[in-house]
Short mmCIF file of C-alpha atoms and ligand atoms in Angstrom, two decimals:
data_model
loop_
_atom_site.label_atom_id
_atom_site.label_comp_id
_atom_site.label_asym_id
_atom_site.label_seq_id
_atom_site.Cartn_x
_atom_site.Cartn_y
_atom_site.Cartn_z
CA UNK Y 1 -60.07 5.47 -72.51
CA UNK Y 2 -60.13 9.00 -71.87
CA UNK Y 3 -57.70 11.03 -74.21
CA UNK Y 4 -55.01 13.15 -72.50
CA UNK Y 5 -51.89 15.08 -73.08
CA UNK Y 6 -49.53 16.17 -70.30
CA UNK Y 7 -46.98 18.76 -71.02
CA UNK Y 8 -43.92 20.57 -69.58
CA UNK Y 9 -42.09 23.36 -71.27
CA UNK Y 10 -38.42 24.44 -70.17
CA UNK Y 11 -35.94 26.97 -71.40
CA UNK Y 12 -32.25 26.36 -70.92
CA UNK Y 13 -29.35 28.72 -72.23
CA UNK Y 14 -26.22 27.50 -73.73
CA UNK Y 15 -22.78 27.93 -71.98
CA UNK Y 16 -19.32 28.83 -73.11
CA UNK Y 17 -16.27 27.05 -71.81
CA UNK Y 18 -13.41 29.26 -70.54
CA UNK Y 19 -11.30 26.00 -69.58
CA UNK Y 20 -12.20 23.79 -72.48
CA UNK Y 21 -13.24 20.13 -72.29
CA UNK Y 22 -11.67 18.33 -75.11
CA UNK Y 23 -11.06 14.42 -75.20
CA UNK Y 24 -13.09 11.71 -73.74
CA UNK Y 25 -11.96 8.62 -71.62
CA UNK Y 26 -15.20 6.85 -72.16
CA UNK Y 27 -17.10 7.63 -75.27
CA UNK Y 28 -20.52 5.73 -74.07
CA UNK Y 29 -20.74 7.40 -71.07
CA UNK Y 30 -18.93 10.80 -72.11
CA UNK Y 31 -16.38 10.87 -69.38
CA UNK Y 32 -13.80 13.61 -70.07
CA UNK Y 33 -10.06 13.56 -69.51
CA UNK Y 34 -10.03 16.92 -67.86
CA UNK Y 35 -12.15 19.05 -65.60
CA UNK Y 36 -13.57 22.11 -67.24
CA UNK Y 37 -15.36 25.72 -66.34
CA UNK Y 38 -17.87 27.46 -68.36
CA UNK Y 39 -20.08 30.54 -68.04
CA UNK Y 40 -23.68 29.97 -68.71
CA UNK Y 41 -25.22 32.63 -70.91
CA UNK Y 42 -28.26 34.96 -70.76
CA UNK Y 43 -31.25 33.00 -71.96
CA UNK Y 44 -32.63 35.81 -73.68
CA UNK Y 45 -30.00 35.35 -76.28
CA UNK Y 46 -28.86 31.96 -76.81
CA UNK Y 47 -30.94 29.39 -75.46
CA UNK Y 48 -33.28 26.17 -76.27
CA UNK Y 49 -36.89 26.20 -75.51
CA UNK Y 50 -38.21 22.34 -75.18
CA UNK Y 51 -41.74 21.12 -74.84
CA UNK Y 52 -42.07 17.62 -73.85
CA UNK Y 53 -45.44 15.90 -73.95
CA UNK Y 54 -46.84 12.37 -72.85
CA UNK Y 55 -50.06 10.47 -73.85
CA UNK Y 56 -51.36 7.10 -74.06
CA UNK Y 57 -52.06 7.85 -77.54
CA UNK Y 58 -48.36 8.27 -78.77
CA UNK Y 59 -47.24 5.00 -80.01
CA UNK Y 60 -43.54 5.76 -80.06
CA UNK Y 61 -40.82 8.32 -78.91
CA UNK Y 62 -40.61 11.13 -81.58
CA UNK Y 63 -38.65 14.54 -81.43
CA UNK Y 64 -38.74 17.62 -83.62
CA UNK Y 65 -35.95 20.04 -83.70
CA UNK Y 66 -36.56 23.46 -85.10
CA UNK Y 67 -39.79 22.02 -86.79
CA UNK Y 68 -38.07 19.12 -88.49
CA UNK Y 69 -38.39 15.42 -87.23
CA UNK Y 70 -35.14 14.04 -86.25
CA UNK Y 71 -34.47 10.49 -85.27
CA UNK Y 72 -34.06 9.53 -81.70
CA UNK Y 73 -32.24 6.35 -82.57
CA UNK Y 74 -28.80 7.53 -81.51
CA UNK Y 75 -27.28 6.26 -78.38
CA UNK Y 76 -27.34 9.67 -76.81
CA UNK Y 77 -30.93 10.27 -76.92
CA UNK Y 78 -31.66 6.65 -75.82
CA UNK Y 79 -29.22 7.03 -72.75
CA UNK Y 80 -30.98 10.06 -71.64
CA UNK Y 81 -34.60 8.62 -71.91
CA UNK Y 82 -33.43 5.58 -70.33
CA UNK Y 83 -31.91 7.14 -67.24
CA UNK Y 84 -34.74 9.62 -66.95
CA UNK Y 85 -37.52 6.83 -67.12
CA UNK Y 86 -35.75 4.85 -64.60
CA UNK Y 87 -36.25 7.59 -62.01
CA UNK Y 88 -39.63 8.58 -62.80
CA UNK Y 89 -42.22 8.70 -60.08
CA UNK Y 90 -46.02 8.85 -59.70
CA UNK Y 91 -47.80 11.93 -61.30
CA UNK Y 92 -51.37 12.88 -60.52
CA UNK Y 93 -53.32 15.53 -62.03
CA UNK Y 94 -56.67 15.48 -60.37
CA UNK Y 95 -58.27 18.18 -62.47
CA UNK Y 96 -57.78 16.47 -65.62
CA UNK Y 97 -57.98 12.90 -64.16
CA UNK Y 98 -54.70 11.95 -64.83
CA UNK Y 99 -52.78 9.33 -62.71
CA UNK Y 100 -49.40 7.98 -63.97
CA UNK Y 101 -47.54 5.60 -61.77
CA UNK Y 102 -43.92 5.07 -61.71
CA UNK Y 103 -44.28 1.76 -63.68
CA UNK Y 104 -46.69 3.38 -66.36
CA UNK Y 105 -43.67 5.52 -67.64
CA UNK Y 106 -41.66 2.58 -68.74
CA UNK Y 107 -44.53 2.23 -71.53
CA UNK Y 108 -45.69 5.55 -72.14
CA UNK Y 109 -44.20 7.33 -75.01
CA UNK Y 110 -43.17 10.78 -75.36
CA UNK Y 111 -43.06 13.89 -77.90
CA UNK Y 112 -40.49 16.20 -77.93
CA UNK Y 113 -40.19 19.85 -79.64
CA UNK Y 114 -37.24 21.85 -79.34
CA UNK Y 115 -36.26 25.30 -80.64
CA UNK Y 116 -32.89 26.92 -80.72
CA UNK Y 117 -32.92 30.74 -80.89
CA UNK Y 118 -29.32 30.55 -82.55
CA UNK Y 119 -27.39 28.52 -85.24
CA UNK Y 120 -27.68 24.85 -84.56
CA UNK Y 121 -24.18 22.92 -84.55
CA UNK Y 122 -22.28 26.00 -85.50
CA UNK Y 123 -20.03 25.88 -82.57
CA UNK Y 124 -22.21 27.74 -80.20
CA UNK Y 125 -22.70 24.82 -78.03
CA UNK Y 126 -26.18 24.23 -79.20
CA UNK Y 127 -26.14 20.51 -78.14
CA UNK Y 128 -25.18 21.71 -74.59
CA UNK Y 129 -28.36 23.72 -74.37
CA UNK Y 130 -30.39 21.07 -76.19
CA UNK Y 131 -29.57 18.22 -74.13
CA UNK Y 132 -29.72 20.14 -70.75
CA UNK Y 133 -33.04 21.39 -71.67
CA UNK Y 134 -34.23 17.99 -72.87
CA UNK Y 135 -33.08 16.24 -69.58
CA UNK Y 136 -34.57 18.96 -67.45
CA UNK Y 137 -37.93 19.07 -69.04
CA UNK Y 138 -38.19 15.09 -69.18
CA UNK Y 139 -37.15 14.99 -65.39
CA UNK Y 140 -40.10 17.71 -64.67
CA UNK Y 141 -42.63 15.86 -66.72
CA UNK Y 142 -41.85 12.43 -65.18
CA UNK Y 143 -41.43 13.84 -61.46
CA UNK Y 144 -37.83 12.89 -61.05
CA UNK Y 145 -36.83 13.45 -57.63
CA UNK Y 146 -33.05 14.38 -58.15
CA UNK Y 147 -31.17 17.70 -57.89
CA UNK Y 148 -29.53 19.57 -61.02
CA UNK Y 149 -26.23 17.84 -59.92
CA UNK Y 150 -27.48 14.41 -60.54
CA UNK Y 151 -29.58 15.37 -63.52
CA UNK Y 152 -26.19 16.96 -64.95
CA UNK Y 153 -24.66 13.62 -64.91
CA UNK Y 154 -27.71 12.39 -67.31
CA UNK Y 155 -27.41 15.48 -69.62
CA UNK Y 156 -23.62 14.86 -69.95
CA UNK Y 157 -24.57 11.50 -71.57
CA UNK Y 158 -26.33 13.62 -74.23
CA UNK Y 159 -23.41 15.86 -74.97
CA UNK Y 160 -20.55 16.53 -72.42
CA UNK Y 161 -20.87 20.32 -72.29
CA UNK Y 162 -24.46 19.90 -71.69
CA UNK Y 163 -24.01 19.10 -67.92
CA UNK Y 164 -22.74 22.56 -67.28
CA UNK Y 165 -25.90 24.24 -68.51
CA UNK Y 166 -27.81 22.79 -65.75
CA UNK Y 167 -26.77 25.64 -63.62
CA UNK Y 168 -26.42 29.43 -64.06
CA UNK Y 169 -23.18 31.65 -63.45
CA UNK Y 170 -19.89 29.99 -63.65
CA UNK Y 171 -19.78 26.27 -63.65
CA UNK Y 172 -17.22 23.52 -63.28
CA UNK Y 173 -17.65 20.00 -64.94
CA UNK Y 174 -15.95 17.74 -62.33
CA UNK Y 175 -14.47 14.91 -64.62
CA UNK Y 176 -14.74 12.39 -61.81
CA UNK Y 177 -12.80 9.20 -61.00
CA UNK Y 178 -15.69 6.55 -61.04
CA UNK Y 179 -16.14 4.20 -64.28
CA UNK Y 180 -19.81 4.30 -64.17
CA UNK Y 181 -19.56 8.27 -64.36
CA UNK Y 182 -21.65 8.79 -61.23
CA UNK Y 183 -19.28 11.48 -59.79
CA UNK Y 184 -18.82 13.23 -63.40
CA UNK Y 185 -21.07 16.01 -62.78
CA UNK Y 186 -21.58 19.63 -62.92
CA UNK Y 187 -20.92 21.86 -59.90
CA UNK Y 188 -21.98 25.52 -59.69
CA UNK Y 189 -19.08 27.84 -58.56
CA UNK Y 190 -20.69 31.19 -58.44
CA UNK Y 191 -24.14 32.52 -59.36
CA UNK Y 192 -25.06 34.92 -62.10
CA UNK Y 193 -24.99 37.64 -59.88
CA UNK Y 194 -21.51 37.17 -58.48
CA UNK Y 195 -19.84 38.86 -61.53
CA UNK Y 196 -22.44 40.71 -63.18
CA UNK Y 197 -20.06 43.36 -64.28
CA UNK Y 198 -18.97 41.10 -67.13
CA UNK Y 199 -20.29 41.50 -70.87
CA UNK Y 200 -20.32 38.78 -73.42
CA UNK Y 201 -20.37 39.53 -76.91
CA UNK Y 202 -20.79 36.84 -79.57
CA UNK Y 203 -20.28 37.49 -83.25
CA UNK Y 204 -22.76 35.01 -84.51
CA UNK Y 205 -22.31 33.92 -88.01
CA UNK Y 206 -24.68 31.89 -90.45
CA UNK Y 207 -26.20 28.77 -89.65
CA UNK Y 208 -23.38 26.81 -91.35
CA UNK Y 209 -22.83 23.62 -89.70
CA UNK Y 210 -19.15 22.71 -88.50
CA UNK Y 211 -16.93 20.43 -90.53
CA UNK Y 212 -15.67 18.38 -87.90
CA UNK Y 213 -18.09 17.05 -85.06
CA UNK Y 214 -16.63 17.54 -81.57
CA UNK Y 215 -17.09 13.73 -81.14
CA UNK Y 216 -14.73 12.53 -83.89
CA UNK Y 217 -12.44 15.46 -83.56
CA UNK Y 218 -11.77 14.64 -79.93
CA UNK Y 219 -11.47 10.89 -80.80
CA UNK Y 220 -8.96 11.79 -83.45
CA UNK Y 221 -7.05 14.18 -80.87
CA UNK Y 222 -6.80 11.76 -78.01
CA UNK Y 223 -5.51 8.95 -80.57
CA UNK Y 224 -2.95 10.96 -82.34
CA UNK Y 225 -2.04 14.30 -80.57
CA UNK Y 226 1.18 13.94 -78.12
CA UNK Y 227 0.17 17.41 -76.82
CA UNK Y 228 -3.22 16.37 -75.59
CA UNK Y 229 -1.79 14.04 -72.55
CA UNK Y 230 0.32 17.14 -71.33
CA UNK Y 231 -2.56 19.33 -71.69
CA UNK Y 232 -4.91 17.16 -69.63
CA UNK Y 233 -2.52 16.03 -66.98
CA UNK Y 234 -0.14 18.99 -66.47
CA UNK Y 235 -1.78 22.19 -67.74
CA UNK Y 236 -5.52 22.07 -67.14
CA UNK Y 237 -5.55 20.85 -63.25
CA UNK Y 238 -3.48 24.04 -62.60
CA UNK Y 239 -5.41 26.45 -64.69
CA UNK Y 240 -8.70 25.04 -63.10
CA UNK Y 241 -7.42 26.05 -59.58
CA UNK Y 242 -6.17 29.31 -60.95
CA UNK Y 243 -9.42 30.00 -62.75
CA UNK Y 244 -11.69 28.99 -59.85
CA UNK Y 245 -9.73 31.83 -57.78
CA UNK Y 246 -9.77 34.49 -60.42
CA UNK Y 247 -13.58 33.95 -60.58
CA UNK Y 248 -14.04 34.03 -56.79
CA UNK Y 249 -11.99 37.23 -56.57
CA UNK Y 250 -13.26 38.75 -59.76
CA UNK Y 251 -9.66 39.00 -61.00
CA UNK Y 252 -10.21 39.98 -64.50
CA UNK Y 253 -6.59 40.29 -65.62
CA UNK Y 254 -6.15 36.56 -64.66
CA UNK Y 255 -9.42 35.48 -65.77
CA UNK Y 256 -8.73 37.02 -69.18
CA UNK Y 257 -5.10 35.56 -69.49
CA UNK Y 258 -6.35 32.04 -68.53
CA UNK Y 259 -9.28 32.28 -70.86
CA UNK Y 260 -7.23 33.30 -73.96
CA UNK Y 261 -4.45 30.73 -73.25
CA UNK Y 262 -6.94 27.98 -72.77
CA UNK Y 263 -8.96 28.76 -76.11
CA UNK Y 264 -5.42 29.01 -77.74
CA UNK Y 265 -4.15 25.65 -76.47
CA UNK Y 266 -7.34 23.99 -77.42
CA UNK Y 267 -6.80 25.06 -80.95
CA UNK Y 268 -3.21 24.03 -80.69
CA UNK Y 269 -4.07 20.44 -79.74
CA UNK Y 270 -6.59 20.27 -82.58
CA UNK Y 271 -3.66 21.41 -84.99
CA UNK Y 272 -1.69 18.61 -83.22
CA UNK Y 273 -4.25 16.16 -84.25
CA UNK Y 274 -3.76 13.93 -87.42
CA UNK Y 275 -5.21 14.95 -89.80
CA UNK Y 276 -5.13 18.55 -88.42
CA UNK Y 277 -8.28 19.95 -87.34
CA UNK Y 278 -8.63 23.94 -87.96
CA UNK Y 279 -11.64 25.11 -86.28
CA UNK Y 280 -10.38 28.64 -86.61
CA UNK Y 281 -8.93 29.06 -89.88
CA UNK Y 282 -10.89 26.53 -92.03
CA UNK Y 283 -14.04 28.75 -92.05
CA UNK Y 284 -13.25 30.96 -95.31
CA UNK Y 285 -13.83 28.60 -98.09
CA UNK Y 286 -17.78 29.04 -97.97
CA UNK Y 287 -19.48 32.24 -98.25
CA UNK Y 288 -21.23 33.79 -95.41
CA UNK Y 289 -19.12 33.03 -92.49
CA UNK Y 290 -16.45 34.97 -90.64
CA UNK Y 291 -13.36 33.90 -92.35
CA UNK Y 292 -10.36 32.10 -90.33
CA UNK Y 293 -8.36 35.16 -91.29
CA UNK Y 294 -10.92 37.48 -89.46
CA UNK Y 295 -10.93 35.23 -86.48
CA UNK Y 296 -7.21 35.66 -86.22
CA UNK Y 297 -7.47 39.49 -86.58
CA UNK Y 298 -9.89 39.35 -83.99
CA UNK Y 299 -7.51 37.76 -81.65
CA UNK Y 300 -4.72 40.47 -82.87
CA UNK Y 301 -7.11 43.19 -82.38
CA UNK Y 302 -7.91 42.19 -78.72
CA UNK Y 303 -4.21 41.53 -77.80
CA UNK Y 304 -3.12 44.75 -79.26
CA UNK Y 305 -5.76 46.58 -77.41
CA UNK Y 306 -5.30 44.71 -74.08
CA UNK Y 307 -1.55 45.38 -74.27
CA UNK Y 308 -2.02 49.09 -75.07
CA UNK Y 309 -4.36 49.48 -72.03
CA UNK Y 310 -1.82 48.12 -69.85
CA UNK Y 311 -4.36 45.78 -68.27
CA UNK Y 312 -6.80 43.26 -70.02
CA UNK Y 313 -10.06 44.60 -71.22
CA UNK Y 314 -11.47 41.91 -73.07
CA UNK Y 315 -11.07 38.06 -73.12
CA UNK Y 316 -11.52 35.93 -76.24
CA UNK Y 317 -12.46 32.37 -76.57
CA UNK Y 318 -13.23 30.15 -79.65
CA UNK Y 319 -15.04 26.95 -79.70
CA UNK Y 320 -15.11 24.26 -82.48
CA UNK Y 321 -16.97 26.66 -84.74
CA UNK Y 322 -16.57 30.07 -86.59
CA UNK Y 323 -17.97 32.19 -83.78
CA UNK Y 324 -15.87 34.72 -81.70
CA UNK Y 325 -16.98 34.90 -77.90
CA UNK Y 326 -15.59 38.25 -76.53
CA UNK Y 327 -15.81 38.83 -72.62
CA UNK Y 328 -15.50 42.22 -71.61
CA UNK Y 329 -14.44 43.38 -68.14
CA UNK Y 330 -17.32 46.10 -67.95
CA UNK Y 331 -19.98 47.75 -69.99
CA UNK Y 332 -17.46 50.59 -71.15
CA UNK Y 333 -14.85 47.99 -72.45
CA UNK Y 334 -17.91 46.13 -74.22
CA UNK Y 335 -19.17 49.28 -76.10
CA UNK Y 336 -15.56 50.11 -77.31
CA UNK Y 337 -14.88 46.39 -78.30
CA UNK Y 338 -18.23 46.49 -80.17
CA UNK Y 339 -17.17 49.64 -81.78
CA UNK Y 340 -13.91 48.12 -83.25
CA UNK Y 341 -15.83 44.96 -84.11
CA UNK Y 342 -18.32 46.86 -86.18
CA UNK Y 343 -15.37 48.91 -87.83
CA UNK Y 344 -13.28 46.14 -88.83
CA UNK Y 345 -16.22 43.59 -89.35
CA UNK Y 346 -19.25 45.29 -90.14
CA UNK Y 347 -22.31 43.09 -90.80
CA UNK Y 348 -22.68 42.77 -94.59
CA UNK Y 349 -23.75 40.31 -97.13
CA UNK Y 350 -20.19 39.10 -97.84
CA UNK Y 351 -19.75 37.72 -94.27
CA UNK Y 352 -23.59 37.30 -93.27
CA UNK Y 353 -22.41 38.18 -89.83
CA UNK Y 354 -26.01 38.01 -88.53
CA UNK Y 355 -25.43 39.98 -85.32
CA UNK Y 356 -23.58 40.83 -82.53
CA UNK Y 357 -25.20 39.18 -79.66
CA UNK Y 358 -24.58 41.20 -76.46
CA UNK Y 359 -25.44 39.56 -72.90
CA UNK Y 360 -27.37 42.25 -71.43
CA UNK Y 361 -26.66 40.66 -67.88
CA UNK Y 362 -24.17 38.47 -69.57
CA UNK Y 363 -24.58 35.70 -66.98
CA UNK Y 364 -28.06 34.82 -65.87
CA UNK Y 365 -30.17 31.95 -64.80
O1 PMV M 1 -20.09 18.63 -75.66
P1 PMV M 1 -19.52 18.68 -76.89
O2 PMV M 1 -19.46 17.34 -77.59
O3 PMV M 1 -20.40 19.50 -77.90
O4 PMV M 1 -18.12 19.34 -77.00
C1 PMV M 1 -17.82 20.66 -76.71
C2 PMV M 1 -16.54 21.08 -76.70
C3 PMV M 1 -16.01 22.52 -76.66
O5 PMV M 1 -17.05 23.25 -76.89
C4 PMV M 1 -15.11 22.58 -77.82
C5 PMV M 1 -15.53 22.91 -75.34
C6 PMV M 1 -16.31 23.05 -74.10
O6 PMV M 1 -15.86 22.69 -73.06
O7 PMV M 1 -17.48 23.17 -74.24
#
């Protein structure tokens, strides 16, 4: 038979939650215990690029992450591949003389090469960009006729936060009610142009991997924390409504207050877990990362500045890793914030603070 390879390349940015997802009600399908809201970043700074290829010569599915082969045996990859294959349709490339039918896809194997332009698994939601990009590129390759909302429910099964990276701008992950997860999908709230004054600064640290994976961390929190139920049932639903309103109205003071409080509560439920999880202050015992102490100083610095200005200039949020994400109300505030950061935490060989990534337009496609 004639040899051929068909390829698709896609690029997907990561996202940062401003109302956090923490806790699953179904671990296999990855169904959350609360809604969450995130902002999708500028792909120029933090994104995954994935190429997927299919050929009759491939005898198994294989994947390379940043040039190194990884196992696809895990349930999450298998779930994504299975769900996409189940929705594949006919593909025809007359020029190359390729014709793949819906049924052929069940027996054809794919090769996947994925690159992150930022530290993997350092709490910068690399899995979010990674699974979103994998699902999107496979869907294009296999000519899946479904919208990004439906694709988000597949990406969710790779990594919960990944479902929110299928859209730009501000995005809500609706937890849903159904047992099969069919209504647990991402919904775009406003596009990237809606609030383009915002500038996001991320203090990116070394490629150190986080100590407690979000999967085991969430499991421990749901099993042992008494605060998590209060958070999921009483606090987050109200915050989601207020946050949507603040985003619609470009109300930065409310946005900043909710973002900072929600980050702090996420870390509070982590600390309320047995054994406690210290994403924010457990970062100092290895060289070359921002220390926990520095992260707390960043919070102090922002709180003090916001207070002295009379109205918030910058919001902070921290995920499950040692990076500080700062969202400034505008370019001027971002410049002043960056000056402060560089003054207090200059990039040097002690901290290996690789760079401060500044979202040029902050929110893009
Ligand atoms: O999608 P996961 O399993 O990597 O979990 C992400 C959890 C947080 O980043 C801490 C919060 C969020 O909503 O992204």
